[in-house]
Amino acid sequence: MVNTLHLSDSSISQLIPVPALNDNYIWMVCKGQHAVVIDPGVAAPVQAILDQHSLTLDAILLTHHHGDHVGGVTALQQRNGGVVYGPATETLPVCDIRVTEGDTVSLPNVGLHLQVIDIPGHTAGHVAYHGTLDGNPPLVFCGDTLFAAGCGRLFEGTPEQMTASLAKLAALPLDTLICCAHEYTLANLRWAMQVEPDNTALQKQWLSASQLRANHQPTLPTTLTTELATNPFLRTTAAPVVAAATAYAARPLDSSVAVFASLREWKNNFK
Ligand code: ZN
Ligand code: FE
């Protein structure tokens, strides 16, 4: 996995976060002369890479309907073709194949073999695509549901739904690469260190993420192992997180959903 394209070896699949808009990443998977793009909020930076390397766009995968994830899909498909996959129940500018939990998306030209899971909460029909990319650890494209040290806001879902969706992601293999759609890591870590000031894994993450950002490098993908050790939203049963969420709520919290809801409110109000 590299951040710049080296397509001279057509047998290697590459995973690339393309920075876009303020803080989005549009993930691209390329192999030989083929490419797949996930959540193209804008077309231009993707088109530039396709043109520069004369790549065929095989497919566009969408996780949810928000503009910063679908804004470039129509222009990209009109110019390059490519089959658009998207969540079954969301309104999208264009979608050829509607997917829902249990569906598979196989894109052998780039070495991607994915399964769909429903992860409602940020939006009502949000999906993730998880599976394998030849020569790499397992991976998941999770849109705006799970971020490094954070999670998506609940625009269309309940704490119950988001807790269940995050549990599905947390059940993936530990070495799974988490391909989040935003560079929110430093701001999220700053808040997470308020929740768990004594978590040494968090302090280590802060140092490495700070270094990466100072060098204008992405902090992503993160891994499930890292998130389980540092992300408060995946640690709703860890004693220090329960204690902090309870103190913030100023009342007893009787479930991990209640802990999650307190954490989400805390993060929403954190400056
Ligand atoms: Zn979103
Ligand atoms: Fe987004």
CSV table of C-alpha atoms and ligand atoms in Angstrom, one decimal:
chain,number,residue,atom,x,y,z
A,1,MET,CA,0.0,0.0,0.0
A,2,VAL,CA,1.4,3.3,-1.0
A,3,ASN,CA,0.2,6.9,-1.4
A,4,THR,CA,1.6,7.5,-4.9
A,5,LEU,CA,0.7,5.3,-7.9
A,6,HIS,CA,3.3,3.0,-9.3
A,7,LEU,CA,1.5,1.2,-12.0
A,8,SER,CA,4.5,-0.3,-13.8
A,9,ASP,CA,3.9,-3.6,-12.0
A,10,SER,CA,0.4,-4.5,-13.2
A,11,SER,CA,0.2,-7.4,-10.8
A,12,ILE,CA,0.0,-5.2,-7.6
A,13,SER,CA,-3.2,-3.8,-6.2
A,14,GLN,CA,-2.9,-0.4,-4.7
A,15,LEU,CA,-5.0,1.5,-2.2
A,16,ILE,CA,-4.9,5.3,-2.3
A,17,PRO,CA,-6.6,8.0,-0.2
A,18,VAL,CA,-7.2,10.9,-2.6
A,19,PRO,CA,-7.6,14.1,-0.5
A,20,ALA,CA,-10.7,16.1,-1.6
A,21,LEU,CA,-12.8,19.1,-0.5
A,22,ASN,CA,-11.9,20.2,3.0
A,23,ASP,CA,-11.0,17.0,4.7
A,24,ASN,CA,-12.5,14.1,2.7
A,25,TYR,CA,-10.6,11.2,1.3
A,26,ILE,CA,-11.8,9.6,-1.8
A,27,TRP,CA,-10.4,6.0,-1.7
A,28,MET,CA,-9.2,4.6,-5.0
A,29,VAL,CA,-8.1,1.0,-5.7
A,30,CYS,CA,-5.9,0.6,-8.8
A,31,LYS,CA,-4.3,-2.4,-10.5
A,32,GLY,CA,-2.7,-2.3,-13.9
A,33,GLN,CA,-4.9,-0.2,-16.1
A,34,HIS,CA,-8.0,-0.6,-13.9
A,35,ALA,CA,-9.4,1.5,-11.1
A,36,VAL,CA,-12.3,1.6,-8.6
A,37,VAL,CA,-13.3,4.6,-6.6
A,38,ILE,CA,-15.2,4.9,-3.4
A,39,ASP,CA,-17.4,7.9,-2.4
A,40,PRO,CA,-16.2,10.4,-5.0
A,41,GLY,CA,-17.5,13.7,-3.5
A,42,VAL,CA,-15.9,15.5,-6.4
A,43,ALA,CA,-14.8,14.3,-9.8
A,44,ALA,CA,-11.7,16.4,-10.6
A,45,PRO,CA,-9.0,14.8,-8.4
A,46,VAL,CA,-10.2,11.3,-9.4
A,47,GLN,CA,-10.3,12.3,-13.1
A,48,ALA,CA,-6.8,13.7,-12.9
A,49,ILE,CA,-5.4,10.3,-11.7
A,50,LEU,CA,-7.5,8.3,-14.2
A,51,ASP,CA,-6.2,10.6,-17.0
A,52,GLN,CA,-2.6,10.7,-15.9
A,53,HIS,CA,-2.3,6.9,-15.8
A,54,SER,CA,-4.9,6.1,-18.6
A,55,LEU,CA,-7.0,4.0,-16.2
A,56,THR,CA,-10.3,2.4,-16.9
A,57,LEU,CA,-12.9,3.1,-14.2
A,58,ASP,CA,-14.5,-0.2,-13.6
A,59,ALA,CA,-16.8,0.8,-10.7
A,60,ILE,CA,-17.9,3.5,-8.3
A,61,LEU,CA,-19.0,2.4,-4.8
A,62,LEU,CA,-21.1,4.6,-2.6
A,63,THR,CA,-21.6,4.3,1.1
A,64,HIS,CA,-24.3,6.9,1.7
A,65,HIS,CA,-26.1,9.8,0.1
A,66,HIS,CA,-24.3,12.8,1.4
A,67,GLY,CA,-23.0,15.3,-1.1
A,68,ASP,CA,-19.4,15.1,-0.1
A,69,HIS,CA,-19.6,11.4,-1.0
A,70,VAL,CA,-21.7,11.4,-4.2
A,71,GLY,CA,-21.1,14.9,-5.7
A,72,GLY,CA,-18.7,13.6,-8.4
A,73,VAL,CA,-20.4,10.4,-9.3
A,74,THR,CA,-22.5,11.6,-12.3
A,75,ALA,CA,-19.6,13.4,-13.9
A,76,LEU,CA,-17.2,10.5,-13.4
A,77,GLN,CA,-19.6,8.0,-14.8
A,78,GLN,CA,-20.5,10.1,-17.8
A,79,ARG,CA,-16.9,10.6,-18.7
A,80,ASN,CA,-15.5,7.2,-17.9
A,81,GLY,CA,-18.3,4.7,-17.6
A,82,GLY,CA,-18.1,2.3,-14.6
A,83,VAL,CA,-20.8,0.5,-12.7
A,84,VAL,CA,-22.2,2.5,-9.7
A,85,TYR,CA,-23.0,0.5,-6.6
A,86,GLY,CA,-24.9,2.1,-3.8
A,87,PRO,CA,-27.1,1.5,-0.7
A,88,ALA,CA,-30.5,0.0,-1.5
A,89,THR,CA,-32.6,2.6,0.4
A,90,GLU,CA,-30.9,5.9,-0.2
A,91,THR,CA,-31.6,8.6,-2.8
A,92,LEU,CA,-28.5,8.9,-5.0
A,93,PRO,CA,-27.7,10.9,-8.2
A,94,VAL,CA,-27.1,7.7,-10.1
A,95,CYS,CA,-27.0,4.0,-9.1
A,96,ASP,CA,-26.8,1.0,-11.3
A,97,ILE,CA,-26.7,-1.8,-8.7
A,98,ARG,CA,-28.4,-1.4,-5.3
A,99,VAL,CA,-26.8,-3.3,-2.5
A,100,THR,CA,-27.7,-4.4,1.0
A,101,GLU,CA,-26.3,-6.6,3.7
A,102,GLY,CA,-25.2,-10.0,2.5
A,103,ASP,CA,-24.6,-8.9,-1.1
A,104,THR,CA,-21.1,-9.4,-2.6
A,105,VAL,CA,-19.3,-7.0,-4.9
A,106,SER,CA,-16.5,-8.6,-6.8
A,107,LEU,CA,-14.1,-6.4,-8.8
A,108,PRO,CA,-11.4,-8.9,-9.9
A,109,ASN,CA,-9.7,-6.5,-12.3
A,110,VAL,CA,-8.4,-4.5,-9.3
A,111,GLY,CA,-8.2,-7.5,-6.9
A,112,LEU,CA,-11.2,-6.4,-4.7
A,113,HIS,CA,-13.6,-9.0,-3.2
A,114,LEU,CA,-16.2,-7.2,-1.0
A,115,GLN,CA,-19.2,-8.0,1.1
A,116,VAL,CA,-21.9,-5.4,2.0
A,117,ILE,CA,-23.1,-4.8,5.6
A,118,ASP,CA,-25.8,-2.4,6.6
A,119,ILE,CA,-24.5,0.2,9.1
A,120,PRO,CA,-27.4,2.7,9.8
A,121,GLY,CA,-26.9,5.6,12.2
A,122,HIS,CA,-25.1,8.4,10.3
A,123,THR,CA,-27.7,8.0,7.6
A,124,ALA,CA,-30.6,5.6,7.6
A,125,GLY,CA,-29.3,3.4,4.7
A,126,HIS,CA,-25.6,3.7,5.1
A,127,VAL,CA,-23.6,0.6,4.0
A,128,ALA,CA,-20.0,-0.5,4.3
A,129,TYR,CA,-18.0,-2.7,1.9
A,130,HIS,CA,-15.5,-5.1,3.6
A,131,GLY,CA,-13.4,-7.9,2.3
A,132,THR,CA,-10.1,-8.5,0.7
A,133,LEU,CA,-7.7,-6.7,-1.6
A,134,ASP,CA,-5.1,-8.9,-3.2
A,135,GLY,CA,-1.8,-8.8,-1.4
A,136,ASN,CA,-3.1,-6.6,1.5
A,137,PRO,CA,-4.7,-7.2,4.9
A,138,PRO,CA,-8.5,-7.2,5.0
A,139,LEU,CA,-10.1,-3.8,4.6
A,140,VAL,CA,-13.4,-1.9,5.0
A,141,PHE,CA,-14.7,1.2,3.3
A,142,CYS,CA,-17.0,2.5,6.1
A,143,GLY,CA,-17.8,6.0,4.8
A,144,ASP,CA,-18.8,8.3,7.7
A,145,THR,CA,-19.7,5.6,10.3
A,146,LEU,CA,-16.3,4.9,11.9
A,147,PHE,CA,-13.4,7.4,12.0
A,148,ALA,CA,-10.0,7.2,13.7
A,149,ALA,CA,-10.9,7.8,17.3
A,150,GLY,CA,-14.4,8.9,16.4
A,151,CYS,CA,-17.6,8.0,14.6
A,152,GLY,CA,-20.2,9.8,12.4
A,153,ARG,CA,-22.8,12.1,13.8
A,154,LEU,CA,-26.3,10.6,14.1
A,155,PHE,CA,-28.1,12.6,11.3
A,156,GLU,CA,-30.8,9.9,10.6
A,157,GLY,CA,-30.3,7.2,13.2
A,158,THR,CA,-30.5,6.4,16.9
A,159,PRO,CA,-27.8,5.6,19.4
A,160,GLU,CA,-29.2,2.0,19.3
A,161,GLN,CA,-28.6,1.7,15.6
A,162,MET,CA,-25.2,3.3,15.7
A,163,THR,CA,-24.1,1.1,18.6
A,164,ALA,CA,-25.2,-2.0,16.6
A,165,SER,CA,-23.5,-0.7,13.4
A,166,LEU,CA,-20.2,-0.1,15.2
A,167,ALA,CA,-20.4,-3.6,16.8
A,168,LYS,CA,-20.6,-5.1,13.3
A,169,LEU,CA,-17.4,-3.2,12.3
A,170,ALA,CA,-15.7,-4.1,15.5
A,171,ALA,CA,-16.4,-7.8,14.7
A,172,LEU,CA,-14.3,-7.7,11.5
A,173,PRO,CA,-10.7,-9.2,11.6
A,174,LEU,CA,-8.4,-7.3,13.9
A,175,ASP,CA,-5.9,-6.4,11.2
A,176,THR,CA,-8.7,-4.9,9.0
A,177,LEU,CA,-7.6,-1.6,7.4
A,178,ILE,CA,-10.3,1.0,8.2
A,179,CYS,CA,-10.7,3.3,5.2
A,180,CYS,CA,-12.6,6.2,6.7
A,181,ALA,CA,-13.8,9.1,4.5
A,182,HIS,CA,-12.5,12.0,6.5
A,183,GLU,CA,-9.3,13.2,8.0
A,184,TYR,CA,-10.7,14.0,11.4
A,185,THR,CA,-8.1,12.1,13.4
A,186,LEU,CA,-6.3,14.8,15.3
A,187,ALA,CA,-9.5,16.5,16.5
A,188,ASN,CA,-11.0,13.2,17.5
A,189,LEU,CA,-7.8,12.2,19.4
A,190,ARG,CA,-7.8,15.5,21.3
A,191,TRP,CA,-11.3,14.7,22.5
A,192,ALA,CA,-10.5,11.0,23.2
A,193,MET,CA,-7.7,12.0,25.4
A,194,GLN,CA,-10.2,14.0,27.5
A,195,VAL,CA,-12.3,10.8,27.8
A,196,GLU,CA,-9.3,8.6,28.7
A,197,PRO,CA,-6.4,10.7,29.8
A,198,ASP,CA,-4.5,7.7,31.1
A,199,ASN,CA,-4.8,5.6,27.9
A,200,THR,CA,-1.2,5.2,26.8
A,201,ALA,CA,-2.2,3.7,23.4
A,202,LEU,CA,-4.1,7.0,22.8
A,203,GLN,CA,-1.0,9.1,23.6
A,204,LYS,CA,1.0,7.0,21.2
A,205,GLN,CA,-1.6,7.5,18.5
A,206,TRP,CA,-1.5,11.2,19.1
A,207,LEU,CA,2.2,11.4,18.6
A,208,SER,CA,2.2,9.3,15.4
A,209,ALA,CA,-0.8,11.1,13.9
A,210,SER,CA,0.6,14.5,14.7
A,211,GLN,CA,3.9,13.6,13.0
A,212,LEU,CA,2.0,12.3,9.9
A,213,ARG,CA,-0.1,15.5,9.7
A,214,ALA,CA,3.0,17.7,10.2
A,215,ASN,CA,4.3,16.0,7.1
A,216,HIS,CA,1.0,16.4,5.2
A,217,GLN,CA,0.5,12.6,5.2
A,218,PRO,CA,-2.9,10.9,5.7
A,219,THR,CA,-3.4,9.3,9.1
A,220,LEU,CA,-5.5,6.6,7.4
A,221,PRO,CA,-6.2,3.8,7.0
A,222,THR,CA,-6.2,3.0,10.6
A,223,THR,CA,-6.6,-0.6,11.8
A,224,LEU,CA,-9.3,-2.3,13.9
A,225,THR,CA,-6.6,-3.2,16.5
A,226,THR,CA,-5.8,0.5,16.9
A,227,GLU,CA,-9.4,1.6,17.1
A,228,LEU,CA,-10.3,-1.0,19.7
A,229,ALA,CA,-7.5,0.4,21.9
A,230,THR,CA,-8.1,4.1,21.3
A,231,ASN,CA,-11.6,4.9,20.0
A,232,PRO,CA,-14.0,5.7,22.8
A,233,PHE,CA,-17.0,4.8,20.6
A,234,LEU,CA,-15.6,1.2,20.4
A,235,ARG,CA,-14.8,1.2,24.1
A,236,THR,CA,-18.2,1.7,25.6
A,237,THR,CA,-17.7,-1.2,28.0
A,238,ALA,CA,-14.1,-0.2,29.1
A,239,ALA,CA,-14.2,0.9,32.8
A,240,PRO,CA,-12.5,4.3,32.3
A,241,VAL,CA,-14.8,5.2,29.3
A,242,VAL,CA,-17.9,4.2,31.3
A,243,ALA,CA,-16.7,6.3,34.2
A,244,ALA,CA,-16.0,9.3,32.0
A,245,ALA,CA,-19.3,9.1,30.1
A,246,THR,CA,-21.2,8.7,33.3
A,247,ALA,CA,-19.4,11.8,34.8
A,248,TYR,CA,-20.3,13.8,31.6
A,249,ALA,CA,-24.0,12.7,31.7
A,250,ALA,CA,-24.1,13.3,35.5
A,251,ARG,CA,-26.4,10.3,36.0
A,252,PRO,CA,-26.0,6.5,36.0
A,253,LEU,CA,-25.7,4.9,32.6
A,254,ASP,CA,-27.2,1.5,32.5
A,255,SER,CA,-26.2,0.2,29.1
A,256,SER,CA,-23.5,0.5,26.4
A,257,VAL,CA,-26.1,2.3,24.3
A,258,ALA,CA,-26.4,4.9,27.1
A,259,VAL,CA,-22.7,5.2,27.3
A,260,PHE,CA,-22.5,5.6,23.6
A,261,ALA,CA,-25.2,8.3,23.6
A,262,SER,CA,-23.4,10.3,26.4
A,263,LEU,CA,-20.1,10.1,24.4
A,264,ARG,CA,-21.8,11.2,21.2
A,265,GLU,CA,-23.3,14.2,23.0
A,266,TRP,CA,-19.9,15.0,24.6
A,267,LYS,CA,-18.2,14.9,21.3
A,268,ASN,CA,-20.9,17.0,19.6
A,269,ASN,CA,-20.3,19.7,22.2
A,270,PHE,CA,-16.5,19.5,22.3
A,271,LYS,CA,-14.6,22.5,20.9
B,1,ZN,ZN,-21.8,11.8,5.6
B,2,FE,FE,-18.8,12.8,4.8
